[in-house]
CSV table of C-alpha atoms in Angstrom, one decimal:
chain,number,residue,atom,x,y,z
M,1119,MET,CA,-42.6,-48.2,31.1
M,1120,PRO,CA,-45.2,-45.7,29.7
M,1121,GLU,CA,-47.8,-44.2,32.0
M,1122,PRO,CA,-51.0,-45.9,31.9
M,1123,ILE,CA,-53.9,-44.2,30.0
M,1124,PRO,CA,-56.3,-42.8,32.5
M,1125,GLU,CA,-59.5,-44.7,32.7
M,1126,PRO,CA,-61.9,-41.9,31.6
M,1127,ILE,CA,-60.1,-42.0,28.4
M,1128,ARG,CA,-60.4,-45.5,28.0
M,1129,LEU,CA,-64.1,-45.3,28.8
M,1130,ALA,CA,-64.5,-42.7,26.3
M,1131,ASP,CA,-62.7,-44.9,23.6
M,1132,ARG,CA,-64.9,-47.7,24.6
M,1133,VAL,CA,-68.2,-45.7,24.3
M,1134,HIS,CA,-66.9,-44.4,20.9
M,1135,ASN,CA,-66.3,-48.1,19.7
M,1136,GLU,CA,-69.6,-49.2,21.0
M,1137,ILE,CA,-71.2,-46.6,18.8
M,1138,LEU,CA,-69.3,-47.6,15.7
M,1139,GLN,CA,-70.1,-51.2,16.4
M,1140,GLU,CA,-74.1,-50.4,16.8
M,1141,ILE,CA,-74.2,-48.4,13.8
M,1142,SER,CA,-73.7,-49.2,10.2
M,1143,PHE,CA,-73.1,-45.9,8.4
M,1144,SER,CA,-72.9,-47.1,5.1
M,1145,GLN,CA,-76.6,-48.5,5.7
M,1146,HIS,CA,-77.9,-45.0,6.3
M,1147,LEU,CA,-75.5,-43.1,3.7
M,1148,ASN,CA,-76.3,-45.2,0.6
M,1149,PRO,CA,-79.9,-44.9,-0.9
M,1150,VAL,CA,-81.8,-48.1,-0.6
M,1151,ASN,CA,-83.2,-48.0,-4.1
M,1152,VAL,CA,-80.5,-46.9,-6.3
M,1153,GLU,CA,-81.8,-49.0,-9.4
M,1154,ALA,CA,-85.1,-47.7,-9.2
M,1155,ALA,CA,-84.2,-44.5,-8.7
M,1156,ARG,CA,-81.8,-44.5,-11.7
M,1157,GLN,CA,-84.7,-45.6,-13.8
M,1158,ALA,CA,-86.6,-43.0,-12.9
M,1159,PHE,CA,-83.8,-40.5,-13.6
M,1160,LEU,CA,-83.4,-41.9,-16.8
M,1161,ARG,CA,-86.9,-41.6,-17.6
M,1162,GLY,CA,-86.8,-37.7,-17.1
M,1163,ALA,CA,-87.1,-37.2,-13.6
M,1164,PRO,CA,-85.0,-34.0,-12.6
M,1165,CYS,CA,-83.2,-35.9,-10.0
M,1166,PRO,CA,-83.1,-39.4,-8.6
M,1167,PRO,CA,-85.6,-39.8,-6.1
M,1168,PHE,CA,-83.4,-41.4,-3.6
M,1169,ARG,CA,-84.8,-43.2,-0.3
M,1170,TYR,CA,-82.6,-43.7,2.9
M,1171,LYS,CA,-83.0,-45.9,5.5
M,1172,PRO,CA,-83.5,-43.2,8.9
M,1173,LEU,CA,-80.9,-43.0,11.6
M,1174,GLU,CA,-83.4,-43.3,14.2
M,1175,GLN,CA,-80.7,-43.8,17.0
M,1176,ALA,CA,-78.7,-40.7,16.0
M,1177,ASP,CA,-79.9,-38.6,19.0
M,1178,ASP,CA,-79.4,-41.1,21.6
M,1179,ALA,CA,-75.8,-41.8,20.0
M,1180,LEU,CA,-75.0,-38.2,20.4
M,1181,LYS,CA,-76.4,-37.8,23.9
M,1182,ARG,CA,-74.0,-40.9,24.9
M,1183,LEU,CA,-71.2,-39.4,23.2
M,1184,ASP,CA,-71.8,-36.0,24.8
M,1185,ALA,CA,-72.1,-37.6,28.3
M,1186,VAL,CA,-68.4,-38.9,28.3
M,1187,THR,CA,-65.9,-36.4,29.3
M,1188,HIS,CA,-62.2,-36.8,29.2
M,1189,ASP,CA,-58.9,-34.9,28.9
M,1190,ARG,CA,-58.4,-33.7,25.5
M,1191,GLN,CA,-54.9,-32.1,26.7
M,1192,HIS,CA,-53.6,-35.8,27.3
M,1193,PRO,CA,-52.1,-37.3,23.9
M,1194,ALA,CA,-54.5,-40.3,24.0
M,1195,GLY,CA,-57.3,-38.3,25.1
M,1196,ALA,CA,-56.6,-35.9,22.1
M,1197,LEU,CA,-57.0,-38.8,19.7
M,1198,VAL,CA,-59.9,-39.9,21.1
M,1199,GLY,CA,-61.6,-36.7,21.1
M,1200,LYS,CA,-61.0,-36.0,17.3
M,1201,CYS,CA,-62.4,-39.3,16.8
M,1202,PHE,CA,-65.7,-38.2,18.6
M,1203,ASP,CA,-65.6,-35.1,16.6
M,1204,HIS,CA,-65.7,-36.7,13.3
M,1205,THR,CA,-68.3,-39.6,14.4
M,1206,GLN,CA,-70.6,-36.9,16.0
M,1207,MET,CA,-70.5,-34.8,12.8
M,1208,MET,CA,-71.2,-37.9,10.8
M,1209,ILE,CA,-74.2,-38.9,12.9
M,1210,ARG,CA,-75.6,-35.3,12.3
M,1211,ALA,CA,-75.0,-35.4,8.7
M,1212,LEU,CA,-76.9,-38.7,8.4
M,1213,ARG,CA,-79.5,-37.3,10.5
M,1214,ASP,CA,-80.1,-34.0,9.1
M,1215,ARG,CA,-78.9,-35.0,5.5
M,1216,THR,CA,-78.5,-31.2,4.6
M,1217,ALA,CA,-75.7,-29.6,2.3
M,1218,SER,CA,-74.6,-27.5,5.7
M,1219,SER,CA,-74.1,-30.6,7.4
M,1220,PHE,CA,-72.0,-32.2,5.0
M,1221,HIS,CA,-70.1,-29.3,4.4
M,1222,LEU,CA,-69.1,-29.3,8.0
M,1223,LEU,CA,-68.1,-33.1,7.8
M,1224,ALA,CA,-65.9,-32.3,4.8
M,1225,ILE,CA,-64.3,-29.3,6.7
M,1226,CYS,CA,-63.6,-31.4,9.8
M,1227,ASN,CA,-61.8,-34.2,7.6
M,1228,GLU,CA,-60.1,-31.6,5.1
M,1229,TRP,CA,-62.2,-33.5,2.3
M,1230,TYR,CA,-62.1,-30.7,-0.1
M,1231,PRO,CA,-59.5,-30.8,-2.7
M,1232,GLU,CA,-56.6,-28.6,-2.5
M,1233,PRO,CA,-55.5,-26.5,-5.6
M,1234,GLU,CA,-52.2,-28.7,-6.0
M,1235,LEU,CA,-54.3,-32.0,-6.6
M,1236,MET,CA,-56.6,-30.2,-9.2
M,1237,LYS,CA,-53.4,-29.3,-11.3
M,1238,LEU,CA,-52.4,-33.0,-11.5
M,1239,GLN,CA,-52.7,-34.8,-14.9
M,1240,PHE,CA,-52.8,-38.6,-15.6
M,1241,SER,CA,-53.2,-40.7,-18.7
M,1242,GLN,CA,-56.7,-42.2,-19.2
M,1243,GLY,CA,-55.2,-45.6,-19.8
M,1244,THR,CA,-55.4,-47.6,-23.1
M,1245,GLU,CA,-55.7,-51.2,-21.7
M,1246,ALA,CA,-58.9,-53.0,-22.6
M,1247,LEU,CA,-61.0,-53.8,-19.9
M,1248,GLN,CA,-61.8,-57.3,-18.7
M,1249,PRO,CA,-65.4,-58.2,-19.0
M,1250,LEU,CA,-67.8,-58.0,-15.9
M,1251,ASP,CA,-68.2,-61.9,-15.5
M,1252,VAL,CA,-67.1,-62.7,-12.1
M,1253,ASN,CA,-70.3,-62.6,-9.7
M,1254,ALA,CA,-70.4,-61.8,-6.2
M,1255,ASN,CA,-70.5,-65.3,-4.8
M,1256,THR,CA,-66.9,-66.0,-6.5
M,1257,LEU,CA,-65.6,-63.2,-4.9
M,1258,ILE,CA,-67.0,-63.7,-1.4
M,1259,ALA,CA,-65.6,-67.3,-1.8
M,1260,TYR,CA,-62.2,-65.9,-2.8
M,1261,LEU,CA,-62.2,-63.2,0.1
M,1262,GLU,CA,-63.1,-65.9,2.6
M,1263,GLU,CA,-60.2,-68.2,1.3
M,1264,THR,CA,-57.8,-65.4,1.5
M,1265,LEU,CA,-58.9,-64.4,5.2
M,1266,ALA,CA,-58.2,-68.2,6.1
M,1267,ASP,CA,-54.9,-68.1,4.3
M,1268,ARG,CA,-54.0,-64.8,6.4
M,1269,GLU,CA,-55.1,-66.5,9.6
M,1270,VAL,CA,-57.6,-63.8,10.2
M,1271,GLN,CA,-60.3,-66.2,12.2
M,1272,ASP,CA,-62.5,-63.3,13.6
M,1273,TRP,CA,-63.6,-61.5,10.4
M,1274,LYS,CA,-66.4,-62.7,8.0
M,1275,VAL,CA,-67.5,-61.5,4.6
M,1276,ILE,CA,-71.4,-60.8,4.2
M,1277,ARG,CA,-73.8,-59.8,1.5
M,1278,ASP,CA,-75.2,-56.3,1.8
M,1279,PRO,CA,-77.3,-54.9,-0.9
M,1280,VAL,CA,-77.5,-51.4,0.4
M,1281,MET,CA,-74.0,-50.1,-0.8
M,1282,SER,CA,-72.8,-47.7,-3.7
M,1283,ALA,CA,-69.4,-49.3,-3.7
M,1284,ARG,CA,-69.5,-52.8,-4.3
M,1285,VAL,CA,-67.0,-53.9,-1.5
M,1286,LEU,CA,-66.3,-52.3,1.7
M,1287,VAL,CA,-64.5,-53.0,5.2
M,1288,ASP,CA,-66.4,-52.3,8.7
M,1289,GLY,CA,-63.6,-52.6,11.2
M,1290,ALA,CA,-65.7,-51.9,14.1
M,1291,LYS,CA,-67.8,-54.9,13.2
M,1292,ARG,CA,-64.8,-57.0,11.7
M,1293,VAL,CA,-66.7,-57.8,8.2
M,1294,LEU,CA,-66.2,-57.4,4.8
M,1295,ARG,CA,-69.3,-56.1,3.1
M,1296,VAL,CA,-70.0,-57.2,-0.4
M,1297,ASN,CA,-73.1,-56.0,-2.8
M,1298,PRO,CA,-74.7,-59.1,-3.7
M,1299,GLU,CA,-75.7,-57.8,-6.9
M,1300,ALA,CA,-72.4,-56.5,-8.2
M,1301,ARG,CA,-70.4,-58.1,-11.0
M,1302,PHE,CA,-66.5,-57.8,-11.3
M,1303,ARG,CA,-63.7,-58.7,-13.4
M,1304,ALA,CA,-61.2,-61.2,-13.2
M,1305,ARG,CA,-58.3,-59.0,-12.1
M,1306,ASP,CA,-60.6,-57.5,-9.3
M,1307,LEU,CA,-60.1,-60.6,-7.6
M,1308,ASP,CA,-56.5,-59.9,-6.7
M,1309,ARG,CA,-57.0,-56.4,-6.7
M,1310,LEU,CA,-59.6,-56.4,-3.8
M,1311,VAL,CA,-57.4,-58.7,-1.8
M,1312,ALA,CA,-54.6,-56.0,-2.2
M,1313,HIS,CA,-56.8,-53.3,-1.2
M,1314,GLU,CA,-59.5,-54.6,1.1
M,1315,ILE,CA,-57.7,-57.2,2.9
M,1316,ASP,CA,-54.0,-56.6,3.0
M,1317,VAL,CA,-54.7,-53.0,3.7
M,1318,HIS,CA,-58.1,-52.3,5.3
M,1319,VAL,CA,-58.2,-55.6,7.1
M,1320,LEU,CA,-54.6,-56.3,8.2
M,1321,ARG,CA,-54.4,-52.7,9.5
M,1322,SER,CA,-57.7,-53.1,11.6
M,1323,VAL,CA,-56.2,-56.6,12.8
M,1324,ASN,CA,-53.0,-55.1,14.0
M,1325,GLY,CA,-55.1,-52.1,15.8
M,1326,GLN,CA,-56.8,-54.6,17.9
M,1327,ILE,CA,-53.7,-55.4,19.9
M,1328,GLN,CA,-53.2,-51.7,20.7
M,1329,PRO,CA,-54.4,-50.0,24.1
M,1330,LEU,CA,-57.2,-48.0,22.4
M,1331,ARG,CA,-60.0,-49.2,20.2
M,1332,CYS,CA,-59.6,-46.4,17.9
M,1333,PHE,CA,-56.4,-47.8,16.5
M,1334,GLU,CA,-58.6,-50.7,15.1
M,1335,THR,CA,-61.1,-48.4,13.7
M,1336,GLY,CA,-59.3,-45.4,12.6
M,1337,LEU,CA,-57.4,-42.3,14.2
M,1338,PRO,CA,-58.5,-39.1,13.4
M,1339,GLY,CA,-57.2,-38.2,9.8
M,1340,SER,CA,-56.2,-41.6,9.1
M,1341,LEU,CA,-58.6,-42.2,6.1
M,1342,THR,CA,-56.5,-40.4,3.9
M,1343,THR,CA,-53.4,-42.7,4.4
M,1344,GLU,CA,-55.8,-45.7,4.5
M,1345,GLU,CA,-57.3,-45.3,1.1
M,1346,GLY,CA,-53.8,-43.8,-0.3
M,1347,LEU,CA,-51.9,-46.9,0.6
M,1348,ALA,CA,-54.6,-49.2,-0.6
M,1349,MET,CA,-54.4,-47.8,-4.1
M,1350,VAL,CA,-50.6,-48.1,-3.8
M,1351,ALA,CA,-51.3,-51.5,-2.8
M,1352,GLU,CA,-53.0,-52.2,-6.2
M,1353,GLU,CA,-50.2,-50.6,-8.1
M,1354,LYS,CA,-47.5,-52.7,-6.0
M,1355,THR,CA,-49.4,-55.9,-7.1
M,1356,GLU,CA,-50.0,-54.5,-10.7
M,1357,THR,CA,-53.9,-55.1,-10.1
M,1358,GLN,CA,-54.9,-51.6,-10.5
M,1359,SER,CA,-57.5,-50.6,-13.0
M,1360,PRO,CA,-56.4,-48.8,-16.3
M,1361,GLY,CA,-56.8,-45.3,-16.1
M,1362,VAL,CA,-57.9,-45.4,-12.3
M,1363,LEU,CA,-55.8,-42.1,-11.6
M,1364,SER,CA,-57.3,-40.2,-14.3
M,1365,ARG,CA,-60.9,-41.3,-13.0
M,1366,GLN,CA,-59.9,-40.1,-9.6
M,1367,LEU,CA,-59.0,-36.8,-10.8
M,1368,GLU,CA,-62.4,-36.5,-12.4
M,1369,VAL,CA,-63.9,-37.2,-9.2
M,1370,LEU,CA,-62.1,-34.3,-7.5
M,1371,ARG,CA,-63.3,-31.9,-10.4
M,1372,ALA,CA,-66.9,-33.5,-9.7
M,1373,ILE,CA,-66.7,-32.6,-5.9
M,1374,GLN,CA,-65.8,-29.1,-6.6
M,1375,LEU,CA,-68.8,-28.8,-9.4
M,1376,ALA,CA,-71.3,-30.4,-7.0
M,1377,ARG,CA,-70.7,-27.6,-4.1
M,1378,GLU,CA,-72.6,-25.6,-6.9
M,1379,MET,CA,-74.6,-27.8,-8.9
M,1380,GLY,CA,-77.7,-30.3,-8.2
M,1381,PHE,CA,-77.4,-33.8,-9.5
M,1382,GLY,CA,-79.2,-33.2,-12.8
M,1383,GLU,CA,-76.7,-30.4,-13.9
M,1384,LEU,CA,-73.9,-32.3,-12.5
M,1385,HIS,CA,-74.7,-35.3,-14.5
M,1386,ALA,CA,-75.4,-33.3,-17.7
M,1387,THR,CA,-71.9,-31.6,-17.2
M,1388,LEU,CA,-70.1,-34.8,-16.5
M,1389,SER,CA,-71.8,-36.7,-19.3
M,1390,GLU,CA,-70.3,-34.5,-21.8
M,1391,SER,CA,-66.9,-35.6,-21.1
M,1392,LEU,CA,-67.3,-38.9,-19.4
M,1393,GLY,CA,-70.3,-40.4,-20.8
M,1394,PRO,CA,-73.3,-40.8,-18.9
M,1395,GLY,CA,-72.5,-44.2,-17.2
M,1396,LEU,CA,-69.5,-43.0,-15.4
M,1397,ALA,CA,-71.2,-39.9,-14.9
M,1398,TRP,CA,-73.9,-41.6,-13.0
M,1399,GLY,CA,-71.5,-43.5,-10.6
M,1400,ILE,CA,-69.7,-40.4,-9.9
M,1401,CYS,CA,-72.9,-38.3,-9.1
M,1402,LEU,CA,-74.1,-41.3,-7.0
M,1403,ARG,CA,-71.0,-41.4,-4.7
M,1404,ILE,CA,-70.6,-37.7,-4.0
M,1405,LYS,CA,-74.5,-36.9,-4.0
M,1406,ARG,CA,-75.4,-39.9,-1.8
M,1407,GLY,CA,-76.7,-39.1,1.7
M,1408,LEU,CA,-78.3,-35.5,0.8
M,1409,ALA,CA,-82.0,-35.2,1.3
M,1410,HIS,CA,-82.0,-32.8,-1.5
M,1411,PRO,CA,-79.3,-34.0,-4.2
M,1412,GLU,CA,-81.3,-31.7,-6.7
M,1413,LEU,CA,-79.7,-28.8,-4.9
M,1414,PRO,CA,-76.0,-28.1,-4.3
M,1415,GLY,CA,-74.2,-29.8,-1.8
M,1416,VAL,CA,-71.7,-33.0,-1.8
M,1417,TYR,CA,-70.4,-35.9,0.4
M,1418,ALA,CA,-66.8,-35.1,-0.5
M,1419,LYS,CA,-65.1,-38.2,1.2
M,1420,ASP,CA,-63.8,-39.5,-2.2
M,1421,SER,CA,-61.3,-37.1,-2.2
M,1422,VAL,CA,-59.0,-39.0,0.0
M,1423,TYR,CA,-58.2,-41.5,-2.7
M,1424,LEU,CA,-56.2,-39.4,-5.0
M,1425,ARG,CA,-54.8,-37.4,-2.1
M,1426,GLY,CA,-53.8,-40.3,-0.2
M,1427,ARG,CA,-52.2,-42.1,-3.0
M,1428,MET,CA,-49.9,-38.9,-3.8
M,1429,ARG,CA,-49.1,-38.5,0.0
M,1430,VAL,CA,-48.3,-42.2,0.6
M,1431,THR,CA,-46.3,-42.3,-2.5
M,1432,LYS,CA,-44.2,-39.5,-1.6
M,1433,TRP,CA,-43.8,-40.8,2.2
M,1434,ILE,CA,-42.3,-44.1,0.9
M,1435,GLU,CA,-40.0,-42.4,-1.8
M,1436,ASP,CA,-38.6,-40.3,1.4
M,1437,GLY,CA,-37.8,-43.4,3.1
M,1438,GLY,CA,-40.9,-44.1,5.0
M,1439,ASP,CA,-41.4,-47.6,7.1
M,1440,LEU,CA,-44.4,-49.4,5.8
M,1441,SER,CA,-44.4,-51.5,8.7
M,1442,GLN,CA,-45.1,-48.4,10.9
M,1443,LEU,CA,-48.5,-48.2,8.9
M,1444,TYR,CA,-49.5,-51.4,10.2
M,1445,VAL,CA,-49.4,-50.9,14.0
M,1446,GLY,CA,-53.3,-50.1,13.3
M,1447,LYS,CA,-55.3,-47.7,11.0
M,1448,VAL,CA,-52.8,-44.5,11.7
M,1449,GLY,CA,-51.6,-41.8,9.4
M,1450,ILE,CA,-48.5,-41.1,7.8
M,1451,GLU,CA,-48.6,-37.9,10.1
M,1452,ASP,CA,-48.9,-39.9,13.4
M,1453,PRO,CA,-45.5,-40.1,15.3
M,1454,VAL,CA,-45.7,-43.9,15.1
M,1455,GLN,CA,-42.1,-44.5,15.8
M,1456,GLU,CA,-42.2,-42.4,18.9
M,1457,TRP,CA,-44.8,-44.0,20.3
M,1458,LEU,CA,-43.3,-47.5,19.7
M,1459,ASP,CA,-39.9,-46.2,21.3
M,1460,GLN,CA,-42.2,-45.0,24.3
M,1461,GLY,CA,-43.6,-48.5,24.6
M,1462,TRP,CA,-47.1,-47.1,24.3
M,1463,ILE,CA,-48.2,-49.1,21.4
M,1464,GLN,CA,-47.0,-52.4,20.0
M,1465,PRO,CA,-45.3,-53.2,16.6
M,1466,ALA,CA,-47.6,-54.9,13.9
M,1467,ARG,CA,-47.9,-58.5,14.1
M,1468,VAL,CA,-48.7,-59.3,10.7
M,1469,LEU,CA,-47.7,-57.6,7.3
M,1470,PRO,CA,-48.6,-58.5,3.9
M,1471,GLN,CA,-46.0,-60.2,1.7
M,1472,MET,CA,-46.5,-57.5,-1.0
M,1473,TRP,CA,-44.3,-55.3,1.2
M,1474,MET,CA,-42.0,-57.9,2.2
M,1475,GLY,CA,-40.9,-59.4,-0.6
M,1476,GLY,CA,-41.6,-63.0,0.2
M,1477,ARG,CA,-44.0,-64.8,2.3
M,1478,GLN,CA,-46.7,-63.4,4.7
M,1479,ALA,CA,-44.7,-62.0,7.4
M,1480,SER,CA,-45.9,-62.4,10.9
M,1481,ARG,CA,-44.4,-60.9,13.9
M,1482,GLY,CA,-46.6,-62.9,16.4
C-alpha cells in the first residue's frame, strides 16, 4: 500500500480547491462590455474601452495561500505547490492587470510559442461554413442531455454572458458555462460534446476519485494536454471546424506580435491578412484582462491549443495509452503509469466511446 499523503499537503490542496470554487476567473478575465467596446472601436476609438469586474478578494485569497505551508519536496507536495504558483500568478494578474504580471503568468506556464511551432504550415480549409443558426438554448439542452447520457449527475450547464469564449468548463464548480448571446453552427453541437464533455468534463469527473482535488481541476502543466486532447477529439469525431489549425497558427503569430503592439496596431496588422472580424476575435482573446490593451502586452494562454494538439498527436502515435489521460486532468509528461502501479491513484472509471470504438466505457 502507498504511504498516505501527509495532512499538511492535503490541507494545502483543500485550501487551493476552496479558492478555485470561490473565484470564477473568467468573470474577471473577460470584459463585461465587449459589444459596447467593439462599437466604440469601430467608431474610431484608438482602443476598445474594456471594463472588468474587479477581483476584490484577490489580496485575501493570496494571504490564505501564503498562510498554508507544506513539504514541496514530497511528490504530492510538489504537485500542489506548482498549482499554488499558477493560481497566485493568475490572481495577481487579474488584480494588477499589468503587462508585466501577465508576462510572469506566461513564463510560469510556458505559454509563449516556441520557434518550432511558428514554422508549422496548415491548409486554410476550403469547406463551406455552416450558418450560425443554432441558439444557445438549443446547445444548452443538448449539453444537458449528453451529461445525463454520460451519467454525470453532479454537473450543470449555466448561462454566463461575461465570456470571450462561447462555452467553457469550470471543473472546480462542476459547471459548463454557455454565453446566452452566442450563436452556433449545427456541427458545433457534436463538436462541443467531444471537446467540452468527453474531454474536459470526463477528465474532471475521473479526477474526483483521486486523493488530491488538483486532479479534478488540473495538475501543473496539464492545460496543454487538456486542450490538445480536446482538439484531437474533434478530429477523431470529424467535427472540427474547417481550417482550425491554420487559424490557431495565426493566433500564435498574434501572440508574438502582441508582446510589442497595442490593440489598435495589432488589429490593423491582423486585418490585412485575416479580415477585421477574425482580427477582432483574436485581439479580444489575447488582449483581454489587461488594464491598458492599447500598450504592448498579452494574455498568451491560447498558445496551448496548437502546441497541445501537436504534442498529444505525437504521444498517441508513439503508443500512448489514452486511458491514462482520463485518470484526471493530468499531462502527458506526468508519470501516470508509475502512480497507478504504486496504487497512489485509481484508474479512470469512465472513458468516452470515441476512444473505445464502441459504447461509453465505464470501469465503475
